[in-house]
Coordinates of C-alpha atoms and ligand atoms in Angstrom, one line a residue:
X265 CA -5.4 4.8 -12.7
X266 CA -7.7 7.5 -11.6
X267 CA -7.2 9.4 -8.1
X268 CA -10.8 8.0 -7.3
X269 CA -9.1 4.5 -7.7
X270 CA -6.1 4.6 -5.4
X271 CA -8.7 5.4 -2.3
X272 CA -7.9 2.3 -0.4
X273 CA -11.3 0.5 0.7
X274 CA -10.3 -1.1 4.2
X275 CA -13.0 -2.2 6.8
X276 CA -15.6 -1.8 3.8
X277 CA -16.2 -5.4 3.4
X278 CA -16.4 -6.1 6.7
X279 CA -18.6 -3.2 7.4
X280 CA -21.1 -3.4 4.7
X281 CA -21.9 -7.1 6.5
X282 CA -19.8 -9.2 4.6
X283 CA -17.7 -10.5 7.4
X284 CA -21.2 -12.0 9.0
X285 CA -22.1 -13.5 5.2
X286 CA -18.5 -14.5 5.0
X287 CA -19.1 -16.1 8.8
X288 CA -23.2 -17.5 7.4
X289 CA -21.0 -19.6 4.7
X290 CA -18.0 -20.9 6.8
X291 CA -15.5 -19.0 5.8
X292 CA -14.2 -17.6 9.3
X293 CA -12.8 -20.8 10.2
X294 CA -11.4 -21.1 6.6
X295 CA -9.4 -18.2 6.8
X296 CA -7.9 -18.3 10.5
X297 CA -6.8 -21.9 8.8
X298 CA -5.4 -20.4 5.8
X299 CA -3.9 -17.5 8.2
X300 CA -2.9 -20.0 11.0
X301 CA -1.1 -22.0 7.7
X302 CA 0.3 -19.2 6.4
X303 CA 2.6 -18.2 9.3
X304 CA 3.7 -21.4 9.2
X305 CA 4.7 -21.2 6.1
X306 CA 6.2 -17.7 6.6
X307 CA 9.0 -19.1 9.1
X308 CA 9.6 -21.6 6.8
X309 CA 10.3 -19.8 3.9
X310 CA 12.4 -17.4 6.3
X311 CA 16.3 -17.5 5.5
X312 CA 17.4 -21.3 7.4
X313 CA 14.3 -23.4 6.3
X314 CA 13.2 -25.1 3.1
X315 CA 11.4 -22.7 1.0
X316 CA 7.9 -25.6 0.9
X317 CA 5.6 -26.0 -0.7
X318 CA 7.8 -24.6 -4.1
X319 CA 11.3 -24.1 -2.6
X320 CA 13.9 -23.5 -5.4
X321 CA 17.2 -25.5 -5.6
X322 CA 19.5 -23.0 -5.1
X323 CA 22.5 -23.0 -7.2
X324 CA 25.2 -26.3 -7.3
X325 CA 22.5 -27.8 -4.7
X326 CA 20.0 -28.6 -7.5
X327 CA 19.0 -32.3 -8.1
X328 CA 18.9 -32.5 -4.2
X329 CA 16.2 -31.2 -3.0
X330 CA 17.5 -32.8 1.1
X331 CA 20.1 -30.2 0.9
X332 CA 18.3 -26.7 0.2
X333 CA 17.6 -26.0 3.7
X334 CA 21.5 -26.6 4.7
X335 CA 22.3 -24.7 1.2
X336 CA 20.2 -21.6 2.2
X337 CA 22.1 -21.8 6.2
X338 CA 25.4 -21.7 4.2
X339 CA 24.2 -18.9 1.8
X340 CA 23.2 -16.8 5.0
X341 CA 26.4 -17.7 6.5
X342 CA 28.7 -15.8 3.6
X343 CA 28.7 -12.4 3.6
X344 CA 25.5 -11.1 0.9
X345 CA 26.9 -9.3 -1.8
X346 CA 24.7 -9.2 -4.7
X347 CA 23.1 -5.8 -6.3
X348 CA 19.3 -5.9 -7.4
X349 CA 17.4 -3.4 -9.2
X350 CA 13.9 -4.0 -9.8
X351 CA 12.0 -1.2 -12.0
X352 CA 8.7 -0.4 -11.3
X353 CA 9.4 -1.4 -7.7
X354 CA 6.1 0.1 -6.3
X355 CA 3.8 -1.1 -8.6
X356 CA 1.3 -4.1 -8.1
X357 CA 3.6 -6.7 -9.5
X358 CA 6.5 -4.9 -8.1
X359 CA 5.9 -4.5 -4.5
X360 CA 5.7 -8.0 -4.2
X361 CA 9.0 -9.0 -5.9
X362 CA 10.2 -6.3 -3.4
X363 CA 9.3 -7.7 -0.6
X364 CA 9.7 -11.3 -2.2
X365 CA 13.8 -10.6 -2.4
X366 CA 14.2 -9.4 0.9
X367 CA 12.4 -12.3 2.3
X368 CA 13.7 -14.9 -0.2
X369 CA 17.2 -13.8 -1.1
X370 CA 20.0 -14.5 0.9
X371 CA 22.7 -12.8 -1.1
X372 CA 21.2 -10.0 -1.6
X373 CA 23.3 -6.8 -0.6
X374 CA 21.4 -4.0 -1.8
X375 CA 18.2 -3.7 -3.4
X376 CA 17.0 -0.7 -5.9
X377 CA 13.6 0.2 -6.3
X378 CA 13.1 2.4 -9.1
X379 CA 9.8 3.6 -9.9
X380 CA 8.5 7.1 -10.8
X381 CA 6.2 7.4 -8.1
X382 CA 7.9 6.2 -4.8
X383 CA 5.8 4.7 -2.3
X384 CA 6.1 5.7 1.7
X385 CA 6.1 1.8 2.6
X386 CA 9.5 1.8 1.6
X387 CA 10.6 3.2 4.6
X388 CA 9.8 1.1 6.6
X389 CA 11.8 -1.8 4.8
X390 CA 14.7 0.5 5.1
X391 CA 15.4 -1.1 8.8
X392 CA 16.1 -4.3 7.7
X393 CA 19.9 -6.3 7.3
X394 CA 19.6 -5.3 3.4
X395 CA 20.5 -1.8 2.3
X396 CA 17.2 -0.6 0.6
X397 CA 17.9 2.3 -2.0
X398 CA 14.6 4.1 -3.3
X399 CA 15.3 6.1 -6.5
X400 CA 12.6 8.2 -7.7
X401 CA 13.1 8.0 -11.8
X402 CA 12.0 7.5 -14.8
X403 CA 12.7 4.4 -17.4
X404 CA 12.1 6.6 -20.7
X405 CA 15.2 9.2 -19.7
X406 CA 18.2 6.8 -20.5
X407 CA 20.5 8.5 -18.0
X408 CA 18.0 8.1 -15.0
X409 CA 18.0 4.0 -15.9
X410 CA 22.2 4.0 -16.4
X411 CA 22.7 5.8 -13.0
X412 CA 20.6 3.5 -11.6
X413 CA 21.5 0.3 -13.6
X414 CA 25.1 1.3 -12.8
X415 CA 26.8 -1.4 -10.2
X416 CA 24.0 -3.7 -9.9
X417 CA 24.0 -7.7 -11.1
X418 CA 20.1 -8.6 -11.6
X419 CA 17.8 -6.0 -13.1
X420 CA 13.9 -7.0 -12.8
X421 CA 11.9 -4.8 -15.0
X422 CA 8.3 -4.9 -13.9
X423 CA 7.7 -1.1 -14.9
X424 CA 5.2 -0.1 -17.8
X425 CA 2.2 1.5 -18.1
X426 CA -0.7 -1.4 -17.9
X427 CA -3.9 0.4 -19.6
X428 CA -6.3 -1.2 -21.6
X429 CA -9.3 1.3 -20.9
X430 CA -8.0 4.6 -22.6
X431 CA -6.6 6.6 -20.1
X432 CA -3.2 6.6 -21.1
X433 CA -2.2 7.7 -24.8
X434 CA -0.5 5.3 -27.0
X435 CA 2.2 7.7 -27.7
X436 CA 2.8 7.3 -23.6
X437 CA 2.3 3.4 -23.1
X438 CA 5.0 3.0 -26.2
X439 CA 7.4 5.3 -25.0
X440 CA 7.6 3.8 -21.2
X441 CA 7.0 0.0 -22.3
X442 CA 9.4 -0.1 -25.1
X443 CA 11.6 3.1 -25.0
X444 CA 11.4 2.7 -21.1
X445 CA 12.7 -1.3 -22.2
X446 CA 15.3 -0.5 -24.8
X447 CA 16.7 2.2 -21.9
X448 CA 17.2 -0.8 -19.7
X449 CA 19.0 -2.8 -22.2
X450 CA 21.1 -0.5 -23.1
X451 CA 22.1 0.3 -19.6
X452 CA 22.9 -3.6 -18.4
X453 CA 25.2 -3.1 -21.7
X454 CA 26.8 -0.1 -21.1
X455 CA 27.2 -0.4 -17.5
X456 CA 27.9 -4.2 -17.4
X457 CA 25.5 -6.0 -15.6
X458 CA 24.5 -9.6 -16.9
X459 CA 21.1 -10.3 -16.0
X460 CA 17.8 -9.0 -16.9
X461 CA 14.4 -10.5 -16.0
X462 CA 11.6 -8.5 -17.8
X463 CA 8.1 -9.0 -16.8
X464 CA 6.3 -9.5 -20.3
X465 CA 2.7 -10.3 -20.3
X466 CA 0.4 -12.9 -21.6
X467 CA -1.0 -10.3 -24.2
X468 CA 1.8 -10.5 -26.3
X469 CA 0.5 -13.6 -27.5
X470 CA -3.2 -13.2 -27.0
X471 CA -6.3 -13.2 -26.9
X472 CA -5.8 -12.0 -30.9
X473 CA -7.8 -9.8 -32.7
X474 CA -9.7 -12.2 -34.0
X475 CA -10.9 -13.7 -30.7
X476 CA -9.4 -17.4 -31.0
X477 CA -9.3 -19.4 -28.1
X478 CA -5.6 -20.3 -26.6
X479 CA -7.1 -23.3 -24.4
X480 CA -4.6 -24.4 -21.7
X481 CA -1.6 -23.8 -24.2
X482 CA 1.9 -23.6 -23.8
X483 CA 4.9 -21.4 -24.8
X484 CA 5.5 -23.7 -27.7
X485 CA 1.6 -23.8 -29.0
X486 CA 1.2 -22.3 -32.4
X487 CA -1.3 -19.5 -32.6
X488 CA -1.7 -16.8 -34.4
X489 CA -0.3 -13.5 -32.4
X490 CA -1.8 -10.3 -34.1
X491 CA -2.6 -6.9 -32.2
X492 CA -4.0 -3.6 -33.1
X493 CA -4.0 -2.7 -29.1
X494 CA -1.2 -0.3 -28.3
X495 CA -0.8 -2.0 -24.8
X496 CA -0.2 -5.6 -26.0
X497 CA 1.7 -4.0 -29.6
X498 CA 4.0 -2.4 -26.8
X499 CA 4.5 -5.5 -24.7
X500 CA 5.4 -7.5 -27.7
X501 CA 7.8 -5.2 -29.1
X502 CA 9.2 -5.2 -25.7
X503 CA 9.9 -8.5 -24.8
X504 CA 11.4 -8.8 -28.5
X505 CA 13.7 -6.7 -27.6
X506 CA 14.6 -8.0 -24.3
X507 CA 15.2 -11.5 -25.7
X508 CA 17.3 -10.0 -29.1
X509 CA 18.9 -8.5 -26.5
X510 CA 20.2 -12.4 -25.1
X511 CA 23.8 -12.4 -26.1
X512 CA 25.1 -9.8 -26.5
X513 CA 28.1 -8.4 -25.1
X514 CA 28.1 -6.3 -22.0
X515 CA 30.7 -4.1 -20.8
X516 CA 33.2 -6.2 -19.2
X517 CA 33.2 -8.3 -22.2
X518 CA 31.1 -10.8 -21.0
X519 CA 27.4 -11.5 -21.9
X520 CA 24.1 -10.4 -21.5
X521 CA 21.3 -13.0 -20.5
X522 CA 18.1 -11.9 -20.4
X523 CA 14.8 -13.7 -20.1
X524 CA 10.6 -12.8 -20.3
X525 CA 8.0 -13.8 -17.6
X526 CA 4.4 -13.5 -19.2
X527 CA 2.2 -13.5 -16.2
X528 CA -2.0 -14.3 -17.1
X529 CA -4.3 -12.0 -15.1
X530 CA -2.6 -11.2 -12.1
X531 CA -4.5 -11.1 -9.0
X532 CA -3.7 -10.8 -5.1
X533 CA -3.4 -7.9 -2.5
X534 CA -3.0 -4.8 -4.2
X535 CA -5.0 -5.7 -7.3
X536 CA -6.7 -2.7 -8.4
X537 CA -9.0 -3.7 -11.1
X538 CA -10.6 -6.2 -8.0
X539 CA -11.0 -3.3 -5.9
X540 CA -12.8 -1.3 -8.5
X541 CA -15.5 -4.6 -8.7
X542 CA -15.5 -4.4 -5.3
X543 CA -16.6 -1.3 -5.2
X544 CA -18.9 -0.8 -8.3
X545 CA -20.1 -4.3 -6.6
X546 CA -20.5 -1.9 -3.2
X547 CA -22.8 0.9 -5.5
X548 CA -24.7 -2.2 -6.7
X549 CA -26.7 -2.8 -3.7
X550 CA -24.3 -5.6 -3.6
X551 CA -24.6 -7.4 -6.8
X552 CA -22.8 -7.4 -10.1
X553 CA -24.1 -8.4 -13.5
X554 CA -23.1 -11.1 -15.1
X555 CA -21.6 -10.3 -18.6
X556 CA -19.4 -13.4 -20.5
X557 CA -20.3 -16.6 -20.2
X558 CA -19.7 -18.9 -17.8
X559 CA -18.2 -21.3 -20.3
X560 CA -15.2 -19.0 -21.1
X561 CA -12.1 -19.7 -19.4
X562 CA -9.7 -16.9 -18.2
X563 CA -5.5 -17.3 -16.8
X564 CA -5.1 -16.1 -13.7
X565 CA -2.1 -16.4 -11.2
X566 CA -1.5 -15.2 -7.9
X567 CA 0.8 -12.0 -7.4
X568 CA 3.1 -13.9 -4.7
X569 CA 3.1 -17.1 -7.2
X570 CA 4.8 -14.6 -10.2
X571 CA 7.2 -12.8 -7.4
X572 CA 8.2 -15.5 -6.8
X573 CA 9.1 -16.9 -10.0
X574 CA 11.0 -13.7 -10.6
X575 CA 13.2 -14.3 -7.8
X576 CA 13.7 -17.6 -8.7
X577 CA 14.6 -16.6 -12.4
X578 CA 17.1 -14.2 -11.1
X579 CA 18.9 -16.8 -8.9
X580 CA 19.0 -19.4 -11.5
X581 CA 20.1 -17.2 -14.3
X582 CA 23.6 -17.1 -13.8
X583 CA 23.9 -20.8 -13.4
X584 CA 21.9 -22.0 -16.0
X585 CA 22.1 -19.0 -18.8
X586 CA 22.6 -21.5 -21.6
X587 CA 19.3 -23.2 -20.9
X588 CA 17.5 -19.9 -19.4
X589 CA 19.1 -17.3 -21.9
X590 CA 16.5 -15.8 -24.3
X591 CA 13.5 -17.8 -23.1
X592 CA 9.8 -17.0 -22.0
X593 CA 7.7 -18.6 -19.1
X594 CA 4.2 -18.2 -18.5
X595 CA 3.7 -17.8 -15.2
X596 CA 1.3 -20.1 -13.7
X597 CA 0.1 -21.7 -10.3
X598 CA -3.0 -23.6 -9.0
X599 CA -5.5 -21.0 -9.3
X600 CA -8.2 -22.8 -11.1
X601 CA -9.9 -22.5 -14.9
X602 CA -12.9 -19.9 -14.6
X603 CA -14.3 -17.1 -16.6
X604 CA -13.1 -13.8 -15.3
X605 CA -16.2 -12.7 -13.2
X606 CA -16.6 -16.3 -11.8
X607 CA -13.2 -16.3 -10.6
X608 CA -13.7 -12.8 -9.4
X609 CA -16.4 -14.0 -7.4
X610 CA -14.2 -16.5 -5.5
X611 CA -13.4 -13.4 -3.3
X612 CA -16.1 -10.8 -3.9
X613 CA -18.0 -13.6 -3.0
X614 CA -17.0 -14.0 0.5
X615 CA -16.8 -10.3 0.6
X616 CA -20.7 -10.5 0.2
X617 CA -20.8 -9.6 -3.5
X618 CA -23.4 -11.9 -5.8
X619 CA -23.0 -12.1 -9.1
X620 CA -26.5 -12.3 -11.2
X621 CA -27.6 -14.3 -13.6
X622 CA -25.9 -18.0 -14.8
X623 CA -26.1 -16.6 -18.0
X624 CA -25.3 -12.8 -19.5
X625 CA -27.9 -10.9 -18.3
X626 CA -27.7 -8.5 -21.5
X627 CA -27.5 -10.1 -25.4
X628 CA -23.6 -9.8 -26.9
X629 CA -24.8 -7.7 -29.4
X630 CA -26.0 -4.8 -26.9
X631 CA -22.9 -5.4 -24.6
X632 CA -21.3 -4.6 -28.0
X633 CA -23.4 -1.8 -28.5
X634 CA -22.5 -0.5 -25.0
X635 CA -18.9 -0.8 -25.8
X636 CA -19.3 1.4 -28.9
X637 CA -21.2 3.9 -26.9
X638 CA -18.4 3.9 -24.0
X639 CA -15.9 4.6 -26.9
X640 CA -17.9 7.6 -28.3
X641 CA -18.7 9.3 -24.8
X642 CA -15.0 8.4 -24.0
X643 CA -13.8 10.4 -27.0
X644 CA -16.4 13.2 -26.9
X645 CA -16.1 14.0 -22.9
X646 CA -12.0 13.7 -23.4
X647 CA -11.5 17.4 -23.5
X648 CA -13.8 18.3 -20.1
X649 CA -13.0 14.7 -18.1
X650 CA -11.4 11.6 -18.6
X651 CA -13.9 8.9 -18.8
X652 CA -12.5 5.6 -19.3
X653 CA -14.6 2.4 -18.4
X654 CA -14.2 -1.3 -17.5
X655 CA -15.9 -2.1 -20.4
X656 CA -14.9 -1.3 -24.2
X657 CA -14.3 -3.0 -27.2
X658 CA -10.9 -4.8 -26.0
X659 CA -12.1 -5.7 -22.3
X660 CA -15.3 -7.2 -23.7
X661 CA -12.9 -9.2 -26.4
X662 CA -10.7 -10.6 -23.7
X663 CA -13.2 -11.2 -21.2
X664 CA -15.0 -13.0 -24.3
X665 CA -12.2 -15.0 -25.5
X666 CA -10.4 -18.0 -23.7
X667 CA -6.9 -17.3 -22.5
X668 CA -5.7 -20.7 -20.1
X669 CA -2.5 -22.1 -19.8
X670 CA -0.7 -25.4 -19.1
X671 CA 2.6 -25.5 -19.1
X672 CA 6.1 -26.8 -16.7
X673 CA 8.3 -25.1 -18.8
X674 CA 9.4 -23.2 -15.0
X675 CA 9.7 -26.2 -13.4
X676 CA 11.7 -28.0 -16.2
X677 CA 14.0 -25.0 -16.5
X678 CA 14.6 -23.5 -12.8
X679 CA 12.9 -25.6 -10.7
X680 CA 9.9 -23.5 -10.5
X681 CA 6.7 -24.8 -8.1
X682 CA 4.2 -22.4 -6.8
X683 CA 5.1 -21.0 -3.4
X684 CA 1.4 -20.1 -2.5
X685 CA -1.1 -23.2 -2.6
X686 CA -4.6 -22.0 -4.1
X687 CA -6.2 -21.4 -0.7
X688 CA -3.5 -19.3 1.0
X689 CA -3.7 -17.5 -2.5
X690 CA -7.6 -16.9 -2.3
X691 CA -7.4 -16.8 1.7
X692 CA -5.1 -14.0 1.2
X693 CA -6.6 -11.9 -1.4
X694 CA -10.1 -12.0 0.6
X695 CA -8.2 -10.7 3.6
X696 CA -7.0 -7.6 1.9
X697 CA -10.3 -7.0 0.2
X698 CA -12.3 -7.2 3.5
X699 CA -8.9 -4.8 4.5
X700 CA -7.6 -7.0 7.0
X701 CA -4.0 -8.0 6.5
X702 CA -1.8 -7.8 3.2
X703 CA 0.8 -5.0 2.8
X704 CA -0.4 -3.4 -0.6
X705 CA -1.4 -0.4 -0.6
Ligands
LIG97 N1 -1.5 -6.6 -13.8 C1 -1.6 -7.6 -14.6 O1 -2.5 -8.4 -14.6 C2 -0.4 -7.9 -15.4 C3 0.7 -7.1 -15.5 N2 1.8 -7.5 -16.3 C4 3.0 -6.6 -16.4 O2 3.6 -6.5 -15.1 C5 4.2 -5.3 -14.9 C6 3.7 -4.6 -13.6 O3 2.3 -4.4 -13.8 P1 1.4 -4.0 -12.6 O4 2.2 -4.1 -11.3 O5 0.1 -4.6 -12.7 O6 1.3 -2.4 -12.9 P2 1.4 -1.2 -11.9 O7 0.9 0.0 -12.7 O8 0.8 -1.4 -10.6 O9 3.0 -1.0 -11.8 C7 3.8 -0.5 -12.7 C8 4.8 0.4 -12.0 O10 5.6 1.0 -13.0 C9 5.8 2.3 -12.7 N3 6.1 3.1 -13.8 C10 5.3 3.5 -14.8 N4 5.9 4.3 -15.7 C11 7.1 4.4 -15.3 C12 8.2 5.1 -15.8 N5 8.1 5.9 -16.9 N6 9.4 5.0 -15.1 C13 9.5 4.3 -14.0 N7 8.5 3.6 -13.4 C14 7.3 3.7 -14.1 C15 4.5 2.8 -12.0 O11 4.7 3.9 -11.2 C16 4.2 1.6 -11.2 O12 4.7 1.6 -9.9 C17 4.0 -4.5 -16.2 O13 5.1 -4.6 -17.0 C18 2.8 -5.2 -16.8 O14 2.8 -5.1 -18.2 C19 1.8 -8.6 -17.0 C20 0.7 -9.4 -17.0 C21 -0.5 -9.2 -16.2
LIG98 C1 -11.7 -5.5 -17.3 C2 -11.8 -6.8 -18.1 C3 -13.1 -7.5 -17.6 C4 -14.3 -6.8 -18.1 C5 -15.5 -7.5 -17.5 C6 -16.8 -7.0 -17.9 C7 -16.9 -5.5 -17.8 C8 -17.1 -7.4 -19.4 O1 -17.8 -7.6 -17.1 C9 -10.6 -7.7 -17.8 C10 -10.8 -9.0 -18.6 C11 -9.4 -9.5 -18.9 C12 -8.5 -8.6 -18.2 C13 -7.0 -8.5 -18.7 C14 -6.3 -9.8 -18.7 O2 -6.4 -10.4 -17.4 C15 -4.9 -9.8 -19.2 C16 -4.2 -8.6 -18.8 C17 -2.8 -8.7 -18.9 C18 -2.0 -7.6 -18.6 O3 -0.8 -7.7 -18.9 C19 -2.5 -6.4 -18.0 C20 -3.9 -6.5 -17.5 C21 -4.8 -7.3 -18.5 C22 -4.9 -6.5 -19.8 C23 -6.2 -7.5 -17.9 C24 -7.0 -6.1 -17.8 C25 -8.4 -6.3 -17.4 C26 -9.2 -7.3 -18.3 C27 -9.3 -6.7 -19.7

């Protein structure tokens, strides 16, 4: 992401007027309800209390959902004693999982954020019961990864470079999301730890190249998976990996199980593509363009909704590896069907954004046009800056192409129900826009 990019926004929203638009369409008393029903829900999902509205079944309770609350006492009770790692640990995805195992884990001992960029928030989780290890490092140096690997349980690999505007090279976004991968793999194997969680994406299946709709499919619906982007060729060749990698035999002699989580279009606090609409929103005058049509439906699932979800895969692994081992889940929640800008709008909306037009404002063919020409400047300006838009060819094809999913697969296999409803999701997500509450960055 550009330096420009990681300036965090807080008090804009609410200083450019949107808190009083936000207050003009109702939405004060809306959010002290979502806030009021969210630290509700916090204590509840606190060690002691049932994790509602998706608590898990922990492991040898499940199939009784009464118990979970006195399961989760006893699990408190016994000394923790379980090793995490989770790569990537201060990314978008990963500062949430973070934060998602302390809150939600009982038997967690120690927990190892790797990332190659530390962030300072981790000291302050540092005070807590669990012992939190931050290891600056690198998943594409295979001795960094064993070191770290080495004496942990559960590895959740989040890391990889997420770029589909051009600012990272191909040779870069292969090495750290494949290499970076096959580092991992070899290190569970080699130092003897049995579970892996890898956070795949929904771009290793699609949108494809030719534009074909995926409309509320499932992990098992046929469709034709072809790529000539190095981010979703990387992702693909990664998650291959991770689940060729079910099986086999760790050090120790016992076996690996690994699984893949592809999440849709994650959004939540943190998100920085939202901040950057936000903000071109901001040099708008307040508005922003409409550019895909209404009509075309886009996944998207809350940032706490696929933390969760990896915690939950990492608890269940172990007990239910023969089911779990070598699968993929979509990750999925509430959030409802919209186009990408529409469901944008749900909180650059009350943020006092507009978006223009029910209809494109520009023909396809010049949005196309505009593409090329972003390409061009992009490739002519690379030696003096880097100049890398939200719009090129690929954005405008997967903004352009319907990408939904249905599925239960989590809930059949682990017991998987969203922890956050849609409106806490939203409510939250506004909050940290308008810079309000949230803990990312
Ligand atoms: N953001 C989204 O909408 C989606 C993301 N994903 C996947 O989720 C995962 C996390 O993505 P985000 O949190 O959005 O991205 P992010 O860029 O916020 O986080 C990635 C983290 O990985 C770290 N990292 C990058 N290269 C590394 C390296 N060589 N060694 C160690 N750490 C490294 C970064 O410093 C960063 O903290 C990625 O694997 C991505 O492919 C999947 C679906 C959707
Ligand atoms: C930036 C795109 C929207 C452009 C709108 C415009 C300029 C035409 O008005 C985003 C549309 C779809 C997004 C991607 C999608 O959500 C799937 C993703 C999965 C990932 O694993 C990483 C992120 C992303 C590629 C996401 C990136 C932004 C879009 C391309």
């Amino acid at each position: 992401m550009p330096v420009d990019c990681q300036v965090a926004t807080r008090g804009r929203c609410g200083s450019r007027g949107g808190g009083q638009r936000a207050r003009g369409l109702g939405w004060a008393p809306f959010l002290e309800r979502a806030r009021r029903e969210e630290k509700r829900a916090e204590g509840r999902r606190r060690c002691g209390g049932p994790a509602s509205p998706g608590g898990s079944l922990s492991s040898g309770q499940r199939g009784r959902p009464g118990t979970v609350a006195a399961a989760r006492m006893a699990a408190c009770a016994e000394a923790p004693e379980l090793v995490y790692l989770v790569t990537g640990g201060c990314g978008f995805l990963g500062e949430h999982v973070v934060r998602m195992l302390l809150e939600q884990e009982p038997r967690l001992r120690e927990l190892r954020v790797f990332d190659l960029r530390l962030s300072p928030w981790l000291e302050e989780l540092k005070t807590g019961p669990v012992q939190v290890t931050a290891i600056q490092g690198d998943v594409t140096q295979a001795h960094e990864v064993a070191a770290a690997v080495s004496g942990a349980h559960v590895v959740i690999h989040t890391a990889g470079v997420v770029d589909v505007f051009g600012r990272v090279s191909p040779e870069t976004i292969y090495k750290v999301n494949v290499q970076g991968t096959q580092n991992v793999i070899e290190a569970c194997v080699q130092m003897g730890t049995r579970f892996l969680v890898h956070t795949s994406s929904m771009e290793v299946v699609g949108p494809n190249i030719k534009g074909q709709p995926f409309h509320r499919g499932d992990e098992d619906t046929p469709y034709e998976a072809v790529h000539k982007h190095p981010y979703p060729q990387s992702k693909a060749q990664a998650e291959r990996l991770v689940l060729e990698a079910n099986g086999r035999e760790v050090r120790g002699g016992l076996t690996l199980v690994t699984c893949a989580l592809r999440p849709t279009g994650i959004y939540g606090e943190g998100h920085q593509i939202m901040r950057d609409f936000y903000r071109q929103g901001l040099r708008l005058g307040g508005r922003l363009f409409r550019a895909v049509p209404a009509s075309v439906e886009h996944g998207r699932v809350y940032v706490g909704n696929v933390a969760w979800m990896h915690v939950l895969v990492a608890r269940e692994l172990e007990q239910r590896a023969a089911l779990m081992g070598g699968q993929v889940y979509f990750c999925y929640d509430q959030s409802p069907y919209k186009s990408y800008e529409d469901f944008n709008m749900e909180f650059l909306g009350p943020c006092g954004l507009r978006l223009v037009g029910t209809r494109p404002l520009l023909p396809h063919w010049l949005l196309v046009l505009l593409t090329a020409l972003n390409t061009l400047l992009q490739w002519l300006l690379r030696p003096l800056v880097l100049y890398a838009p939200l719009l090129n060819p690929y954005t405008l094809a997967m903004a352009n192409t319907t990408f939904t999913v249905s599925t239960n697969k989590a809930q059949r296999h682990f017991g998987y129900k969203p922890l956050f409803s849609w409106e806490v999701s939203r409510a939250r997500t506004i909050l940290w826009l308008q810079g309000k509450e949230g803990s990312a960055q």
